[in-house]
Tab-separated table of C-alpha atoms in Angstrom:
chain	number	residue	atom	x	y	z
A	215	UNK	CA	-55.485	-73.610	27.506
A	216	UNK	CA	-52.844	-71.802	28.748
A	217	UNK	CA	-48.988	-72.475	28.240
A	218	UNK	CA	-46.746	-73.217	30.829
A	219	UNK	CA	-43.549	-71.567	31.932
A	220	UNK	CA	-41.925	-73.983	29.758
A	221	UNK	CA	-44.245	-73.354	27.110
A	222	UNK	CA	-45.902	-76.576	27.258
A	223	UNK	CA	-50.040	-76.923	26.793
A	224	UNK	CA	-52.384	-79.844	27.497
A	225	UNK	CA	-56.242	-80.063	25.789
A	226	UNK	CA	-58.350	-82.427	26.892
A	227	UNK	CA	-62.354	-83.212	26.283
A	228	UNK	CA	-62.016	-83.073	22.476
A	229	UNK	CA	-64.392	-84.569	19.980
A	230	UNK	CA	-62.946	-85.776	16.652
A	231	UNK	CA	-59.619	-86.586	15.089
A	232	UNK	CA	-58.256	-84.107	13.227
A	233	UNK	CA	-57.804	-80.802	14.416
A	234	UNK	CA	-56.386	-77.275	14.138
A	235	UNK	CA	-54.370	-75.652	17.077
A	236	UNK	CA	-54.064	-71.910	17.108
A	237	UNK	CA	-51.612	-69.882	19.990
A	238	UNK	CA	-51.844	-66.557	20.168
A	239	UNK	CA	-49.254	-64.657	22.513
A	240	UNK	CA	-48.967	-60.920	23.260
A	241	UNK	CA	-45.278	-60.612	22.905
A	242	UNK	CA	-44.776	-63.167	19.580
A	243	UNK	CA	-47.909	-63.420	17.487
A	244	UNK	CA	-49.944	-66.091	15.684
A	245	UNK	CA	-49.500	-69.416	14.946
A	246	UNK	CA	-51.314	-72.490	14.236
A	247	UNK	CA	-50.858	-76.517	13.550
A	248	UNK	CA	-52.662	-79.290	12.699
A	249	UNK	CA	-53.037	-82.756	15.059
A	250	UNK	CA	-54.723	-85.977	15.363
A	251	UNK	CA	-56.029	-87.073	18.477
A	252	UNK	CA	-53.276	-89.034	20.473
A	253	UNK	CA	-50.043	-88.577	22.621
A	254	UNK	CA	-47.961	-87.667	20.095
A	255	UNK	CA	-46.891	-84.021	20.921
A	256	UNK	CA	-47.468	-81.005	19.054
A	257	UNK	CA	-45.054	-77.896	18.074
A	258	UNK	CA	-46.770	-74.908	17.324
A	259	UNK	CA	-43.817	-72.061	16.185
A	260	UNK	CA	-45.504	-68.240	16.667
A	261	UNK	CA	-44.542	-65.266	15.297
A	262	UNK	CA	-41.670	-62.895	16.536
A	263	UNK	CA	-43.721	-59.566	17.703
A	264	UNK	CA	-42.373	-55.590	17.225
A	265	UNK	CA	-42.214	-52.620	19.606
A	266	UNK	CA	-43.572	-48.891	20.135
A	267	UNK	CA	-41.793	-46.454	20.691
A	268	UNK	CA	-42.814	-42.512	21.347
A	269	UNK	CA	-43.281	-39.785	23.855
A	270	UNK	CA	-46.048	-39.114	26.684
A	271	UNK	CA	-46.777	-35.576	27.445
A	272	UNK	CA	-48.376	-33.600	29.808
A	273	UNK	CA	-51.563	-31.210	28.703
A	274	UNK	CA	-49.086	-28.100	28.255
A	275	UNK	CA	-46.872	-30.211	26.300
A	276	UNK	CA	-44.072	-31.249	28.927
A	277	UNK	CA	-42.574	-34.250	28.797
A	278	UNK	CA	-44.297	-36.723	31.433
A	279	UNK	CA	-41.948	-38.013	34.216
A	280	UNK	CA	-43.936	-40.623	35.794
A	281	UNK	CA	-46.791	-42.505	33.570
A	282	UNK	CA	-48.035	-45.610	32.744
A	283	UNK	CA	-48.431	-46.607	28.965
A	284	UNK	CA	-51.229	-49.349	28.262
A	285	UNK	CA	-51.837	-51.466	24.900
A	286	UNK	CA	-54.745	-53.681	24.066
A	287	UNK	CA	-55.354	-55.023	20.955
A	288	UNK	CA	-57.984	-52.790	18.483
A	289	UNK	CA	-59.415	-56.210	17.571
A	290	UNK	CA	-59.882	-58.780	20.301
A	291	UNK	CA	-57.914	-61.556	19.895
A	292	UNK	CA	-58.673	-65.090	21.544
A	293	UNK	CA	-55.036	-65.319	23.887
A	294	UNK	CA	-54.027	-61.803	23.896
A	295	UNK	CA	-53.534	-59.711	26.814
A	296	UNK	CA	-52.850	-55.512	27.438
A	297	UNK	CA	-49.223	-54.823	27.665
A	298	UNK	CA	-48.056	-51.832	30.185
A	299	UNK	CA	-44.896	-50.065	30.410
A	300	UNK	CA	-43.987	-47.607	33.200
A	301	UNK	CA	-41.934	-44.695	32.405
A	302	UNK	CA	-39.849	-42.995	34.629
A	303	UNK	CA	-37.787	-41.027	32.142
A	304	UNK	CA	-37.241	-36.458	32.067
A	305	UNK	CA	-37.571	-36.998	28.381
A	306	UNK	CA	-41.235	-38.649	29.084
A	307	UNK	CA	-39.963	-41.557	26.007
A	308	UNK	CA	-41.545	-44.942	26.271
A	309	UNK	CA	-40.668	-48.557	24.792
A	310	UNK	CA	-43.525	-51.102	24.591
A	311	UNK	CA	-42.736	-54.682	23.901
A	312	UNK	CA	-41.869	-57.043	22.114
A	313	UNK	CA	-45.999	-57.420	21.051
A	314	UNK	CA	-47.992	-59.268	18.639
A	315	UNK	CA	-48.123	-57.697	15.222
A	316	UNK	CA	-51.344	-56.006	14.158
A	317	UNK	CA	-53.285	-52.578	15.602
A	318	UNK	CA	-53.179	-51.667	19.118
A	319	UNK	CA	-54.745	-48.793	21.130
A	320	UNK	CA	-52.433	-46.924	23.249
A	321	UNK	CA	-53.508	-45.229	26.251
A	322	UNK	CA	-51.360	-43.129	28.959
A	323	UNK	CA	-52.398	-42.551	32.264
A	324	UNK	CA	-50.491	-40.561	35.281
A	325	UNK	CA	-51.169	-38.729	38.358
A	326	UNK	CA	-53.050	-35.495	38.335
A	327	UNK	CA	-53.978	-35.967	34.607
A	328	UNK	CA	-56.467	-37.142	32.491
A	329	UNK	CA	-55.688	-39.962	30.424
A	330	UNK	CA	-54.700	-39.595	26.655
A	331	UNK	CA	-54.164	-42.068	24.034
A	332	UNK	CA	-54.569	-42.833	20.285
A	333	UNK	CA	-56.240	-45.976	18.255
A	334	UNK	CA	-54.776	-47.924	15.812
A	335	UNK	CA	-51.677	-48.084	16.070
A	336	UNK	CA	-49.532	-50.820	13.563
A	337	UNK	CA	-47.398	-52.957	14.820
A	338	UNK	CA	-44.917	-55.137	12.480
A	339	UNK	CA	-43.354	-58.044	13.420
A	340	UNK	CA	-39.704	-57.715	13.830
A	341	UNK	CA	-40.039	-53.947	13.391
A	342	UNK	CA	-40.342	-51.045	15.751
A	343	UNK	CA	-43.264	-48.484	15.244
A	344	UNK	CA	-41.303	-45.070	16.242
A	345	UNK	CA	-42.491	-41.499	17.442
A	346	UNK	CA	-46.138	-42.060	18.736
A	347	UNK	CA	-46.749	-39.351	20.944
A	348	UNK	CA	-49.624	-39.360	23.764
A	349	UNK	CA	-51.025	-36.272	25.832
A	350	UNK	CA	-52.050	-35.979	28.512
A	351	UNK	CA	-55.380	-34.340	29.219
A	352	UNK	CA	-55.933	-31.885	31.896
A	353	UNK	CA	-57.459	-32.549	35.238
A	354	UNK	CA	-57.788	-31.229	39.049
A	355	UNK	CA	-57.068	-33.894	41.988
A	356	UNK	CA	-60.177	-34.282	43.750
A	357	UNK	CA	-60.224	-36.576	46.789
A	358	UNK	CA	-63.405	-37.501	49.528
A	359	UNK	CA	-64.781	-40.730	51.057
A	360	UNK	CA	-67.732	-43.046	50.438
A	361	UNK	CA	-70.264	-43.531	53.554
A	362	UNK	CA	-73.182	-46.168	53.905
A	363	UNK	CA	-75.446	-46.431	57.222
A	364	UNK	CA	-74.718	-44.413	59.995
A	365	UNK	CA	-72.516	-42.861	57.430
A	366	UNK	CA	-69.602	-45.429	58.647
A	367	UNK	CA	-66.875	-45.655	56.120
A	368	UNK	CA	-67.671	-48.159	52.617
A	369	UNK	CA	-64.394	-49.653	51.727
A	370	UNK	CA	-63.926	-51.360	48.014
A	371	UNK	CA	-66.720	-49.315	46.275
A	372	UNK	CA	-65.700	-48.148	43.260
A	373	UNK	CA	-65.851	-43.785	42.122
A	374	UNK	CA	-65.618	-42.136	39.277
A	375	UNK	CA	-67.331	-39.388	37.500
A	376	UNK	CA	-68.985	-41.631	34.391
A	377	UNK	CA	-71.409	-43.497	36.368
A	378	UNK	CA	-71.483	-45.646	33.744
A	379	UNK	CA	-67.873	-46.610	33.757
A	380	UNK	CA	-68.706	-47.884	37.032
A	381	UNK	CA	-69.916	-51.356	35.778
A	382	UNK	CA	-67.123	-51.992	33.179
A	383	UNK	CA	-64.253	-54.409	34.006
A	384	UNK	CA	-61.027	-52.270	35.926
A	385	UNK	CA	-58.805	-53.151	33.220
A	386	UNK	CA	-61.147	-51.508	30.436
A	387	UNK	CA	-59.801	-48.460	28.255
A	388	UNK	CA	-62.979	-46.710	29.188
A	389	UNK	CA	-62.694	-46.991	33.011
A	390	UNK	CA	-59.080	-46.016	33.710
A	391	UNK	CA	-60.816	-42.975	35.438
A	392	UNK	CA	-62.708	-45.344	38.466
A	393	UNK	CA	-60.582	-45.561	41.565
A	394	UNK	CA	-61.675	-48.284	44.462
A	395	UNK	CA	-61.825	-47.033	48.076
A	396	UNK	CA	-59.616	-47.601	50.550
A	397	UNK	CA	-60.113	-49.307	54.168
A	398	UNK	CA	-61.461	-46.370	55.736
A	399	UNK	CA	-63.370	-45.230	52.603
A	400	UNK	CA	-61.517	-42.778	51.246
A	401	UNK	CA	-60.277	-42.385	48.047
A	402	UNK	CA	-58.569	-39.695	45.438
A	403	UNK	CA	-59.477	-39.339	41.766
A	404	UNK	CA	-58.317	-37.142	38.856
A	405	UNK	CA	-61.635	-35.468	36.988
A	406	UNK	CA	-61.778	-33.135	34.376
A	407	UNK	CA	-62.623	-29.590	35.008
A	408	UNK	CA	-65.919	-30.224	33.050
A	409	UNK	CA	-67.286	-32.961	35.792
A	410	UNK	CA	-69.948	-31.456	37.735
A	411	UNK	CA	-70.300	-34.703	40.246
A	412	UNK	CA	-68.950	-38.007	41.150
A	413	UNK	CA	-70.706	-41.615	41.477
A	414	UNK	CA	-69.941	-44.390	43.678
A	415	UNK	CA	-71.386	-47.862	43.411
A	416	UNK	CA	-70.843	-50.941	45.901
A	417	UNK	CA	-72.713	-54.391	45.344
A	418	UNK	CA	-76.651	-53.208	45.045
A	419	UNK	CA	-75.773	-49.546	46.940
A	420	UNK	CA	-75.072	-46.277	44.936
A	421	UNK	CA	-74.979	-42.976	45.554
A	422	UNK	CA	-73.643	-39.464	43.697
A	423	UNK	CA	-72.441	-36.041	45.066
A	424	UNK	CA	-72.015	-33.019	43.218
A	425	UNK	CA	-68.651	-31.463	42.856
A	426	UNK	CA	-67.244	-27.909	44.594
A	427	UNK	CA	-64.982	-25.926	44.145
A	428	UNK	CA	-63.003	-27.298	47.081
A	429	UNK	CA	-62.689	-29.352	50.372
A	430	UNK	CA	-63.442	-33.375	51.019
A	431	UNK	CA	-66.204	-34.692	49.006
A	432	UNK	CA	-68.158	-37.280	50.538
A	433	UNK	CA	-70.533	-40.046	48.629
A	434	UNK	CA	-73.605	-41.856	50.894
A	435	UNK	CA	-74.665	-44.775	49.562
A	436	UNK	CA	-78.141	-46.222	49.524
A	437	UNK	CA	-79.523	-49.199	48.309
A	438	UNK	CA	-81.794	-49.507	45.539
A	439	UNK	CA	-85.841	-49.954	46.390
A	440	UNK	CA	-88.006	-52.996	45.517
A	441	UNK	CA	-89.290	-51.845	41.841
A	442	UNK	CA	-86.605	-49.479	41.034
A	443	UNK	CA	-84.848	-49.829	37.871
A	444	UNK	CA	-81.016	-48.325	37.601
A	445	UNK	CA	-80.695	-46.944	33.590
A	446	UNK	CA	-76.943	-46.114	33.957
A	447	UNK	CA	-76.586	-45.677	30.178
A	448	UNK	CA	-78.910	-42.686	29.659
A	449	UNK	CA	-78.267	-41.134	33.375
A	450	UNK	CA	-81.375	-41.737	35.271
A	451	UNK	CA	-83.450	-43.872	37.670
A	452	UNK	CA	-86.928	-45.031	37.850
A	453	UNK	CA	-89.510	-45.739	40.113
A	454	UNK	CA	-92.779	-47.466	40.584
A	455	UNK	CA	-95.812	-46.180	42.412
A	456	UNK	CA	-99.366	-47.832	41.881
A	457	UNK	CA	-99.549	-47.858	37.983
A	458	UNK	CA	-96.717	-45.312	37.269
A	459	UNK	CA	-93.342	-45.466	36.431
A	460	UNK	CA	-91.787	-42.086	36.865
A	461	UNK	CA	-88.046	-40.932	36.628
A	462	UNK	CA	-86.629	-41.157	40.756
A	463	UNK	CA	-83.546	-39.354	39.538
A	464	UNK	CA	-81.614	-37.877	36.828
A	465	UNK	CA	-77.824	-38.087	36.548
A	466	UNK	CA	-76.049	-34.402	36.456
A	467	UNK	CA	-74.612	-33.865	32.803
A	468	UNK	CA	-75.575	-37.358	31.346
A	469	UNK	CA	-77.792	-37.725	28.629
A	470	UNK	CA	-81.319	-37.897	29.853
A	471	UNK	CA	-80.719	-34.287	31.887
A	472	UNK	CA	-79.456	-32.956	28.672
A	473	UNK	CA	-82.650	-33.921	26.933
A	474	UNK	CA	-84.640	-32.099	29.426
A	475	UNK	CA	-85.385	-35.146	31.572
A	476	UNK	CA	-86.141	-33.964	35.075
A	477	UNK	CA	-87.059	-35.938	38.383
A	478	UNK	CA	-90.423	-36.500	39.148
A	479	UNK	CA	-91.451	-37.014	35.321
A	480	UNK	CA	-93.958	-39.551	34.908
A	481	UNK	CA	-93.262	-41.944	31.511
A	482	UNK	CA	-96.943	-42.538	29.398
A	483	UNK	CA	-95.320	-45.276	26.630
């Protein structure tokens, strides 16, 4: 259950008579009670939480001017959330909280840059954790749009340049570098100067593009064939034909090109 504005909390649909009630809130903490079934009401007191405090800079070790710092807990925890902060400060400072006490992982994203972040992070309750610094990581802006049939504009596919962030939730550490396409398909993304190619992936289409030096870059999406398989975690795609599987595709810079995997490679076990 969630608490109400008032911090109230109803459970229903329980089985027994004795029980033990645990809350969980990202800006107090723990705390638990124990109840008997009934309509008496029960008080559950939680922790008081602590704060972060440190410094986000850019890859040539600027202060950041414009960033968003994210938190999420380096243990899942049944009830708590990510905490953000926005900075907006010349001195590129940051203060998180108040948050549950324990570890968190900080990451730090901004325009034109790579994110940054560290793990592990302790966080006392009543205290303030002081002088945790985050870079930034460098990146070029690169921006294009995403076509389907007739290459008419795909809006709400999702891009990035690890097509296998493309399948994790938004709000995961690991996909802060997938942007979503706007109405008329376009869309803008900060890559590393590493990425050789970006991915784009909307409800059973995907498609890939390889990356140049400059100008638009534009993604057409297909859908996937009857018998085709999508292996997103090792970089390639398979296909069916008679008896044989064989490898459709191989991802640009993901792990089954960088074992030597090529297209048209037939599998035998």
């Amino acid at each position: 259950a969630v608490t109400s504005a008032e911090g109230t909390f109803s459970l229903s649909g329980l089985d027994g008579e004795l029980f033990e009630i645990a809350a969980h809130s990202t800006a107090a903490g723990f705390g638990e009670s124990r109840a008997r079934l009934g309509n008496q009401a029960v008080v559950i007191v939680v922790g008081k939480g602590g704060r972060i405090r440190g410094f986000v800079r850019t890859s040539d070790g600027r202060p950041a001017t414009d960033f968003v710092v994210r938190a999420e807990p380096s243990e899942p925890r049944a009830g708590l959330r990510p905490a953000t902060v926005r900075g907006l400060s010349p001195r590129g400072d940051f203060d998180l909280g108040p948050i549950s006490a324990g570890r968190w992982d900080l990451i730090a994203s901004a325009p034109g840059s790579m994110p940054g972040g560290v793990q592990g992070v302790e966080v006392e309750a009543e205290r303030s954790t002081e002088g945790v610094e985050l870079a930034l990581r460098p990146a070029r802006s690169v921006c294009g749009i995403v076509s389907g049939d007739e290459r008419r504009p795909v809006a709400n596919a999702r891009v990035g340049f690890d097509y296998e962030m493309l399948n994790r939730p938004l709000g995961a550490l690991g996909a802060r570098n997938v942007v979503i396409t706007d109405t008329s398909g376009r869309f803008c993304l900060a890559v590393p100067h590493s990425a050789r190619a970006l991915f784009a992936v909307e409800g059973d289409r995907r498609g890939r593009a390889s990356l140049s030096d400059g100008g638009d870059v534009e993604i057409a999406l297909r859908r996937r064939d009857a018998g085709e398989s999508d292996f997103s975690g090792v970089g390639l795609v398979l296909g069916e034909h008679e008896d044989l599987v064989f490898v459709r595709s191989v991802f640009e810079g993901g792990p089954a090109h960088q074992a030597g995997i090529r297209a048209g490679d037939v599998l035998i076990a």
